[in-house]
Coordinates of C-alpha atoms in Angstrom, one line a residue:
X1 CA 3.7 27.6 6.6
X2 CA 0.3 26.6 7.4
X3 CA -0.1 24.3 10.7
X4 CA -1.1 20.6 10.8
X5 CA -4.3 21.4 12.6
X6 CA -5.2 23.9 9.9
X7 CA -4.4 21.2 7.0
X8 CA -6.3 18.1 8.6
X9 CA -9.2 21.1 9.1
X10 CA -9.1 22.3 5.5
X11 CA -8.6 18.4 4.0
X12 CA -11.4 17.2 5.8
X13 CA -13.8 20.3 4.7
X14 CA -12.8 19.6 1.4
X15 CA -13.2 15.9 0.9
X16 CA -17.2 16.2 2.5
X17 CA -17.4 19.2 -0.8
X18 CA -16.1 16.4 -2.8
X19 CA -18.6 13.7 -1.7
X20 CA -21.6 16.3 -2.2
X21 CA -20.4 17.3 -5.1
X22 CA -20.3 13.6 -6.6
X23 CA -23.4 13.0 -5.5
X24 CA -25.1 15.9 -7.7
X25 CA -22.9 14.5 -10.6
X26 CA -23.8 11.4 -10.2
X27 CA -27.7 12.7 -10.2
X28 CA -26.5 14.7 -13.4
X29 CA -24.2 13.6 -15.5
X30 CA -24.0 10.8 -17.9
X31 CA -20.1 10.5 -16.6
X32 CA -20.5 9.3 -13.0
X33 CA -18.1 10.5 -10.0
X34 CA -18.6 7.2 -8.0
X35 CA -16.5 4.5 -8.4
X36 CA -18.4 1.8 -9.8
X37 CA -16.2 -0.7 -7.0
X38 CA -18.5 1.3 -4.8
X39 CA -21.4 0.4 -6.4
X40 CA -20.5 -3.4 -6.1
X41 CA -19.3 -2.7 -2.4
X42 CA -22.8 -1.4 -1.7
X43 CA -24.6 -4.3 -3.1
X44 CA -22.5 -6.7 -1.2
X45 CA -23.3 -4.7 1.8
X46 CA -27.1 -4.5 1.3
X47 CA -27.1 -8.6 0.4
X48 CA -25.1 -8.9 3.8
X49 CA -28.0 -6.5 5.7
X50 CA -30.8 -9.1 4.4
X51 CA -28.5 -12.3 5.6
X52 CA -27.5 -13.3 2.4
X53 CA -24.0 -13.6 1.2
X54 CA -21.9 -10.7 -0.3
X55 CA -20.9 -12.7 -2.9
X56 CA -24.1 -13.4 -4.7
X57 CA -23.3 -9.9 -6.0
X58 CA -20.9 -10.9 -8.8
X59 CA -17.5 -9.4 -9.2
X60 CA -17.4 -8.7 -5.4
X61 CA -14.1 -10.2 -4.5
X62 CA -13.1 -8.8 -0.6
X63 CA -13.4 -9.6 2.4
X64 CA -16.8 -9.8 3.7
X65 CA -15.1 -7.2 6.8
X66 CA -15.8 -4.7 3.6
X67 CA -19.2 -5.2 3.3
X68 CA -19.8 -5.4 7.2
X69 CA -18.5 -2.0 7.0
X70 CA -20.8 -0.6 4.9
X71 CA -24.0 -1.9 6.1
X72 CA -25.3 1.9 7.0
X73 CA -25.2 2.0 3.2
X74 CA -28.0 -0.1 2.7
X75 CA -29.5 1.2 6.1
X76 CA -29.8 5.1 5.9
X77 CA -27.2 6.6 3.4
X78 CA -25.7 5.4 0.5
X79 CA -22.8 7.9 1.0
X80 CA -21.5 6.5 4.2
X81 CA -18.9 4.3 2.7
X82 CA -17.3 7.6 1.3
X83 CA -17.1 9.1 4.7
X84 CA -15.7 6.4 6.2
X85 CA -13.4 6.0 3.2
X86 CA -12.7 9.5 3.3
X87 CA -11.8 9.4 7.3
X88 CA -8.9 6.7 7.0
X89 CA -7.9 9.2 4.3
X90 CA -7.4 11.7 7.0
X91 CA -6.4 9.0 9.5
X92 CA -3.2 8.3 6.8
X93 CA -2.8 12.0 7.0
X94 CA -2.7 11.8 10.5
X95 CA -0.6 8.8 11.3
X96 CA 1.8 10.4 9.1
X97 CA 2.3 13.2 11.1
X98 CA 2.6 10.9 13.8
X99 CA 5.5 8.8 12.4
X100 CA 8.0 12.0 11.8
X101 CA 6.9 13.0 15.3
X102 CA 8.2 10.2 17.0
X103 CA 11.3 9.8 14.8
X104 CA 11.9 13.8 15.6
X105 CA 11.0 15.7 12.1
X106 CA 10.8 19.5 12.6
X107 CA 7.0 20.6 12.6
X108 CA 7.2 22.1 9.2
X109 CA 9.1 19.3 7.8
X110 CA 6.1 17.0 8.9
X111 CA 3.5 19.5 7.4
X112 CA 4.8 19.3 4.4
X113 CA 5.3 15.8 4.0
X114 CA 1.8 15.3 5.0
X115 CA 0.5 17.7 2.4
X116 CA 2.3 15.3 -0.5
X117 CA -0.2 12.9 1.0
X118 CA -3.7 15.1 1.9
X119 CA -3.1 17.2 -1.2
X120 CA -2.6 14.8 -3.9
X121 CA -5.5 14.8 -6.8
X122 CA -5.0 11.0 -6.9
X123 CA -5.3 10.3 -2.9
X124 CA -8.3 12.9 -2.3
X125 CA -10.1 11.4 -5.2
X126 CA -9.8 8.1 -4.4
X127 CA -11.9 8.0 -1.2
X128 CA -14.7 10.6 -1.8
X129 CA -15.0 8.3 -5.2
X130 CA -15.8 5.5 -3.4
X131 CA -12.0 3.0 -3.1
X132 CA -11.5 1.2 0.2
X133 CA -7.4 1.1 -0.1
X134 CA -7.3 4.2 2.1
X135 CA -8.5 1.9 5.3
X136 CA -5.7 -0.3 4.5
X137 CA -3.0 2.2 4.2
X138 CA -4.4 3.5 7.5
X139 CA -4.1 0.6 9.1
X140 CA 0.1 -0.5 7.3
X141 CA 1.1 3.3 8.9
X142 CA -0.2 2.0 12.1
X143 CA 1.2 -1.2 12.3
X144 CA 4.5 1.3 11.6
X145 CA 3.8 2.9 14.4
X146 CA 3.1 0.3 16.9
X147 CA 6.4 -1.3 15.6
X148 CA 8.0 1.7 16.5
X149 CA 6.7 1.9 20.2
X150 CA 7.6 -1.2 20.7
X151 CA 3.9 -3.1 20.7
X152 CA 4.9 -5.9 19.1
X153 CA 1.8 -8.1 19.5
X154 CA -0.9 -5.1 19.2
X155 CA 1.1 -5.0 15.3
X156 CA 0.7 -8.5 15.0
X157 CA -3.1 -7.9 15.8
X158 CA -3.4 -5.1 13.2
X159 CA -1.3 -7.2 10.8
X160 CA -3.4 -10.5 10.6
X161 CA -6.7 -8.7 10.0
X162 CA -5.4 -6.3 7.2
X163 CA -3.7 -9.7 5.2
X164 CA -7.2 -10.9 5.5
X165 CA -8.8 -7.9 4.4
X166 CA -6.1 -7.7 1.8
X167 CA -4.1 -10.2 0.4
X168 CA -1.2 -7.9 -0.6
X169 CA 0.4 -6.9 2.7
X170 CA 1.8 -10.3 3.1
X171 CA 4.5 -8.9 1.2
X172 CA 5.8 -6.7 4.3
X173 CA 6.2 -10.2 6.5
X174 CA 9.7 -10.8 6.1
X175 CA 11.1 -7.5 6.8
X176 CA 8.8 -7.1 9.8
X177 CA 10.4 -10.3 11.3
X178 CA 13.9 -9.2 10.8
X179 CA 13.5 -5.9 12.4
X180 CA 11.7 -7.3 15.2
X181 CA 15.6 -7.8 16.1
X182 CA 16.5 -8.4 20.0
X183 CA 19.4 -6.1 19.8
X184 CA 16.7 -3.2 19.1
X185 CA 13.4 -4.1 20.8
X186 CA 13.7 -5.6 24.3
X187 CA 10.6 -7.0 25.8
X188 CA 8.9 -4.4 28.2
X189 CA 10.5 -1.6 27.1
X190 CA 9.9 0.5 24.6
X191 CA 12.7 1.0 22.0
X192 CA 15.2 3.6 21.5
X193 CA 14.6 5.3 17.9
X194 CA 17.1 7.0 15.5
X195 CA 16.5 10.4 15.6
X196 CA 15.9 12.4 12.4
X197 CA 19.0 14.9 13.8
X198 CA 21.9 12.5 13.1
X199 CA 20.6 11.7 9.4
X200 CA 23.9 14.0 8.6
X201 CA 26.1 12.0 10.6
X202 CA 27.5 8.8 10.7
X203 CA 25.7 6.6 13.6
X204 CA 26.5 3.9 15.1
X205 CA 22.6 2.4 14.4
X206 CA 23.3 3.2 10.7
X207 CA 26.1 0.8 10.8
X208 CA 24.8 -1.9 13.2
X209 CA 28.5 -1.7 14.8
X210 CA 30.1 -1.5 11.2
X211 CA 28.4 -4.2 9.8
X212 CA 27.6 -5.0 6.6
X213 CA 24.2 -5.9 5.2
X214 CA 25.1 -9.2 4.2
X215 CA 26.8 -9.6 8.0
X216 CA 23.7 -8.6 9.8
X217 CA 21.2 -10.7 8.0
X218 CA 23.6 -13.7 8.2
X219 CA 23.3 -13.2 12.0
X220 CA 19.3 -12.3 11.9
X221 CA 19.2 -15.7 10.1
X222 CA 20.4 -17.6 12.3
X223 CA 18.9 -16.4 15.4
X224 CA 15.7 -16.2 13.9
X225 CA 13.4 -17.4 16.4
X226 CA 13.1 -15.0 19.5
X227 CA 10.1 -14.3 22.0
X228 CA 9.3 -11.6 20.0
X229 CA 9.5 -13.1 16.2
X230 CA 7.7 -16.5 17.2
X231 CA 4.8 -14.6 19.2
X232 CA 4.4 -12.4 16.3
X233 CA 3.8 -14.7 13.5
X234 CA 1.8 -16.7 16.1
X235 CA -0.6 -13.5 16.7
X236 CA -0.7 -12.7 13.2
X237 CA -1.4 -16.1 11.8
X238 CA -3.9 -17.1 14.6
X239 CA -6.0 -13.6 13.9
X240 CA -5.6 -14.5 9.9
X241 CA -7.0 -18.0 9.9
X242 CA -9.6 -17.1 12.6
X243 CA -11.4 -14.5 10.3
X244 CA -10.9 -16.8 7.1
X245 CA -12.0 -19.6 9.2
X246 CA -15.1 -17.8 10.7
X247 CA -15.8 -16.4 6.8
X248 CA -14.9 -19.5 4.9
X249 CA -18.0 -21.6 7.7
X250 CA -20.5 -18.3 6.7
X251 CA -19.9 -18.2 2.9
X252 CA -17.9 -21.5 2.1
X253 CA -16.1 -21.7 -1.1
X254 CA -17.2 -18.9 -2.8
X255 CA -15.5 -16.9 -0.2
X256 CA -12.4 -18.6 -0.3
X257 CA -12.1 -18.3 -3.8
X258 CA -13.5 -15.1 -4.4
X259 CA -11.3 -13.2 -1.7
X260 CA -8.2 -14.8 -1.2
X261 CA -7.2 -17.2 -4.2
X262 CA -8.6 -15.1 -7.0
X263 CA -5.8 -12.6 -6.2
X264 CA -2.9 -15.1 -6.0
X265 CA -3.9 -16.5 -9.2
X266 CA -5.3 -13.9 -10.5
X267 CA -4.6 -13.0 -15.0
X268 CA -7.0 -10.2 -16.8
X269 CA -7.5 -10.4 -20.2
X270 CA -8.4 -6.8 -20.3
X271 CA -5.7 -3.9 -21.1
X272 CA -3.8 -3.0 -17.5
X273 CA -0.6 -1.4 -16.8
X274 CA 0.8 -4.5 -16.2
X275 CA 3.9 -5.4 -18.9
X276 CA 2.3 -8.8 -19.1
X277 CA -1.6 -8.2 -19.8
X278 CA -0.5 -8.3 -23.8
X279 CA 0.9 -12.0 -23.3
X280 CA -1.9 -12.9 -21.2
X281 CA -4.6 -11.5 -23.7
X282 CA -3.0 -13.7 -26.6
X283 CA -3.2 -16.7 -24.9
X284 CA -6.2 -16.2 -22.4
X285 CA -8.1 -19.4 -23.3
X286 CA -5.2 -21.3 -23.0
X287 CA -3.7 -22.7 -19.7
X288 CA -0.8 -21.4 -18.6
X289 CA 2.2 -23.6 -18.3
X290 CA 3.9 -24.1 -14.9
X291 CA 7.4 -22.5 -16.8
X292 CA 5.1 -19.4 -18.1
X293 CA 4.0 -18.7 -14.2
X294 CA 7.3 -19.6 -12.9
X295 CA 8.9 -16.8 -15.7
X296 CA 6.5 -14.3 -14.7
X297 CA 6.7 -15.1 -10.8
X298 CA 10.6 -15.3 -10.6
X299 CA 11.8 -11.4 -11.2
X300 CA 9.1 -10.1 -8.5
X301 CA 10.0 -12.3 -6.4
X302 CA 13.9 -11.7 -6.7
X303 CA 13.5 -7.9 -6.5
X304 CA 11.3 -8.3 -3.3
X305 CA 14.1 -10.5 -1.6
X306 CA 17.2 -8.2 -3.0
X307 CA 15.5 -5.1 -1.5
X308 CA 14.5 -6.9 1.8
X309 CA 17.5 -7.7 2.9
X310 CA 19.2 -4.5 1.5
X311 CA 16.8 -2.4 3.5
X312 CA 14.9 -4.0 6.1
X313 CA 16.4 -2.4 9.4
X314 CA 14.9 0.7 7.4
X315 CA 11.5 0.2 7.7
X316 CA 9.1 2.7 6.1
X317 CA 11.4 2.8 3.7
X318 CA 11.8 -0.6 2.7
X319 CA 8.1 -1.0 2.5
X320 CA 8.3 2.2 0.1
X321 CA 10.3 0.3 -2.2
X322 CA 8.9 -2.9 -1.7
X323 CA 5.4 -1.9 -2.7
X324 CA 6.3 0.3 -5.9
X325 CA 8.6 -2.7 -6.8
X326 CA 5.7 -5.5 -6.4
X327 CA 2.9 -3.2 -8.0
X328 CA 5.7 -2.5 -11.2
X329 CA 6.2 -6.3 -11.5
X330 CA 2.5 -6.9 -10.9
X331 CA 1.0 -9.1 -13.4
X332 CA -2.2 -7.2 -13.1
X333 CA -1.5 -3.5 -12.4
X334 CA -4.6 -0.8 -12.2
X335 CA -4.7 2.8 -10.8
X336 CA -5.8 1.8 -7.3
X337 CA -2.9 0.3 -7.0
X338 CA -0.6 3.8 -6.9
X339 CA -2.2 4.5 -3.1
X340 CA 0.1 1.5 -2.1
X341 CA 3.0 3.4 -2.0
X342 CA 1.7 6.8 -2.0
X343 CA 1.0 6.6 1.6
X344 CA 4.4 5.6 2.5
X345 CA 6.4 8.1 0.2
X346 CA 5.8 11.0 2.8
X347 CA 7.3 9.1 5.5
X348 CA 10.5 8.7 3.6
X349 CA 10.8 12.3 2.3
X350 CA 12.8 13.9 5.1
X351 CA 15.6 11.1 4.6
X352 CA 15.8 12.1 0.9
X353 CA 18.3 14.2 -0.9
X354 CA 16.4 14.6 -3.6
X355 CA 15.5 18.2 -4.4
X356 CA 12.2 18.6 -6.0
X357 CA 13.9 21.3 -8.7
X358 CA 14.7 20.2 -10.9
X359 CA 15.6 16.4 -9.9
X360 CA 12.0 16.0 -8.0
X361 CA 10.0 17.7 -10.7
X362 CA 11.8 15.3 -13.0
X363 CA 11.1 12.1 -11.4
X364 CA 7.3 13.6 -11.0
X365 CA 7.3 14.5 -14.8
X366 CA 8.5 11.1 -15.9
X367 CA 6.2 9.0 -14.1
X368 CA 3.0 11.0 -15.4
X369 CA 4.3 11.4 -19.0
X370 CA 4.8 7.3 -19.0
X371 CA 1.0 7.1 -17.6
X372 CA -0.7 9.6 -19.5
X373 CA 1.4 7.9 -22.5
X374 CA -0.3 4.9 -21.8
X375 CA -4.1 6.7 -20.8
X376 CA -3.8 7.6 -24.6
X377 CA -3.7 4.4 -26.1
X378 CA -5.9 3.0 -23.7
X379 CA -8.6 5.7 -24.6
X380 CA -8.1 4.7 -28.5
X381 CA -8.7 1.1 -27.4
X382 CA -11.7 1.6 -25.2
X383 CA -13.5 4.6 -26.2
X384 CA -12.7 4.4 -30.2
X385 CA -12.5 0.7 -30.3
X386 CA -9.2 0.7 -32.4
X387 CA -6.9 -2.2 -32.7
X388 CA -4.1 -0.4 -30.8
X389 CA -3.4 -3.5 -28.6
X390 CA 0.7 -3.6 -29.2
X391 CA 1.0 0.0 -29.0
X392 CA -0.5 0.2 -25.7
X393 CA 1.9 -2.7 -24.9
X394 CA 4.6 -0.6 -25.6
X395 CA 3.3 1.7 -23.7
X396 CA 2.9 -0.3 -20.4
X397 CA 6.9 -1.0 -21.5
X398 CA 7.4 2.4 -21.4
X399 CA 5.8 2.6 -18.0
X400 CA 7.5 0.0 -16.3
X401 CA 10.7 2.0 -17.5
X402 CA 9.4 5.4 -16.0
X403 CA 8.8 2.9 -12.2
X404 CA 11.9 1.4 -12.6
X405 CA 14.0 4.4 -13.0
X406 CA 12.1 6.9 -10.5
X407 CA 12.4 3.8 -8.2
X408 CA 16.3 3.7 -9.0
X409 CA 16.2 7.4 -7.9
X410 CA 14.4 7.2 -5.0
X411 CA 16.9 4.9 -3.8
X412 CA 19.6 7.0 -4.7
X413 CA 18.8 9.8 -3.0
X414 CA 17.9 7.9 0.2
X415 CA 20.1 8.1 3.3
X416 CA 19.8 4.7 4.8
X417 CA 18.5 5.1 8.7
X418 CA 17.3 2.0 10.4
X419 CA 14.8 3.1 12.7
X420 CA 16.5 1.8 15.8
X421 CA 19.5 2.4 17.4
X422 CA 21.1 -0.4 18.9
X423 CA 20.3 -0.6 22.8
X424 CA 24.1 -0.4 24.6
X425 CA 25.1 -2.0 27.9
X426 CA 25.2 1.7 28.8
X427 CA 21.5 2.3 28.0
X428 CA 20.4 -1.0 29.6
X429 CA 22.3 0.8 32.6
X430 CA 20.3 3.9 32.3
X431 CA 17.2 2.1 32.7
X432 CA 17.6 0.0 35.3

């Protein structure tokens, strides 16, 4: 199989052909190969490089961290945001790698679960087009990873700046509190991890000492605040309100609204994936009862909680499920959405007894039928202008089906492993 060097080599190599490439196409083509998001991320960039605000360039709605970023747009390359877009590809790639590693994946176990990631259309595509969600998938394996070696406040750091940069990681708050568990992570030392070895084997980390679920969160519960737990929601929050403080004195209200509560309350008219967009197209010009938000609220809300405390002590792969869960529930769902979780579906692979023939190929099969199902009528709709509104509703139906049931699957076919063991009076012993 080919090495991990060779990959990162040949991945990188091929996402600069890809940026070259869209910029000819772009120069050529009534179809453009830019993402127009980049197109507003460049504005707000260029308003930010004269001192004005980003968000006098309708329809931006990020942080103003984004357009920071890309500056050396507006400076001496209009490409640059690709690049660095296209890097924190590589970085996910990368981190990856580095995840297996430390839990103890065979080398061409790791390769190959990083190739699901660096050789996906969808994920290669996404950067040299111009989408900023690579950076923040970068910077969720990281926070993984700092977890893991035990830098509890250096994740707290991370964690802060990318809810601020992106509203949607608050989701992963809970579970990062409950496995910031005292019985695992002991201040000072770095904790001991559950090696990929036993995933055959009944452990006593798997168990928690024969506990059940239920048993083990009733005990997390009520000896919720430790040292570690406080401090990080104290890190996390303080880094949080700092940068939203520091942005909402620069660009007032308009940054507020445009970058944080625009996504919390956020309803589009215009045909999504989302199995709600048909309701909310009907009765756009209306206001939306309390009941109506409470109806649409309530199921994600339950799902997140059942699969939180069913899977939290598993980390990657609780945010696996988490994040496929929330985006299938989403009341505004669009194809950037799908890097959420496809960053965190190679991290998860080695634990899974899921063979890609036939079962794999199946699950794959399914949840690009359902989409390209739903491409269709969306084409008709767009491109033909025909009144195929309730068909394509049926269609995001259908596609909420396909997520549900490859989500069942994925569950399935998991072997639960919490990714640390429990530290022992006898491993205490050891270190002292």
């Amino acid at each position: 199989m080919i090495s991990f060097r060779s990959l990162l080599l040949f991945s990188a190599f091929f996402r600069v052909f890809l940026i070259l490439y869209g910029e000819w196409q772009d120069a050529r083509m009534e179809v453009r190969y830019t993402d127009v998001d980049y197109l507003v991320f460049s504005d707000a960039a260029t308003l930010m490089s004269m001192g004005k605000s980003p968000y006098e360039r309708t329809t931006y709605r990020y942080s103003p961290l984004l357009a920071f970023l890309l500056i050396p747009n507006a400076i001496f390359y209009d490409s640059w945001g690709k690049f660095l877009f296209s890097a924190s590809d590589l970085l996910v790639g990368l981190f990856i790698n580095v995840i297996l590693k430390l839990q103890g994946v065979p080398e061409n176990l790791r390769t190959f679960s990083v190739m699901v990631w660096l050789l996906n259309p969808f994920t290669f595509t996404i950067g040299t087009r111009g989408n900023c969600e690579p950076i923040v998938c970068a910077v969720i394996l990281w926070i993984i990873i700092c977890i893991m070696e035990g830098k509890v406040y250096q994740a707290a750091f991370w964690y802060g700046l990318i809810v601020h940069f992106r509203i949607y990681p608050i989701i992963y708050a809970l579970p990062i509190i409950l496995v910031l568990d005292p019985r695992y992570l002991q201040s000072g030392q770095k904790p001991l991890l559950t090696n990929w070895k036993t995933r055959g084997k009944p452990s006593q980390s798997s168990n928690s000492t024969e506990m059940s679920n239920v048993s083990y969160m009733r005990m997390t519960i009520a000896n919720i605040f430790t040292v570690d737990r406080v401090l990080f929601g104290l890190i996390s929050g303080a880094v949080f309100l700092s940068c939203t403080g520091l942005f909402y004195y620069l660009y007032g209200w308009d940054f507020l609204h445009e970058a944080l509560l625009y996504h919390l309350t956020r309803t589009d008219p215009r045909h999504n994936f989302s199995i709600y967009f048909y309701h909310i197209y009907l009765h756009y010009e209306h206001q939306f009862s309390a009941v109506e938000k409470i109806i649409s609220f309530l199921p994600q809300f339950s799902v997140q909680l059942v699969l939180i405390f069913s899977f939290a002590r598993d980390l990657p792969f609780c945010f696996l499920v988490q994040t496929v869960a929330f985006v299938a529930f989403n009341k505004v769902i669009t194809a950037q959405y799908f890097v959420w979780f496809f960053c965190l579906l190679p991290i998860i692979l080695p634990w899974s007894s899921m063979k890609l023939k036939w079962e794999g190929l199946a699950c794959v099969l399914c949840w690009m039928g359902a989409q390209t199902h739903w491409l269709m009528w969306g084409y008709l709709l767009e491109f033909k202008g025909k009144n195929v509104f309730l068909q394509l509703w049926m269609a995001s139906l259908v596609f909420f089906a396909a997520n549900t049931l490859v989500l069942v699957r994925i569950i399935s076919r998991h072997r639960f492993c919490p990714i640390f063991q429990g530290i022992t009076s006898e491993d205490e012993a050891k270190k002292k």
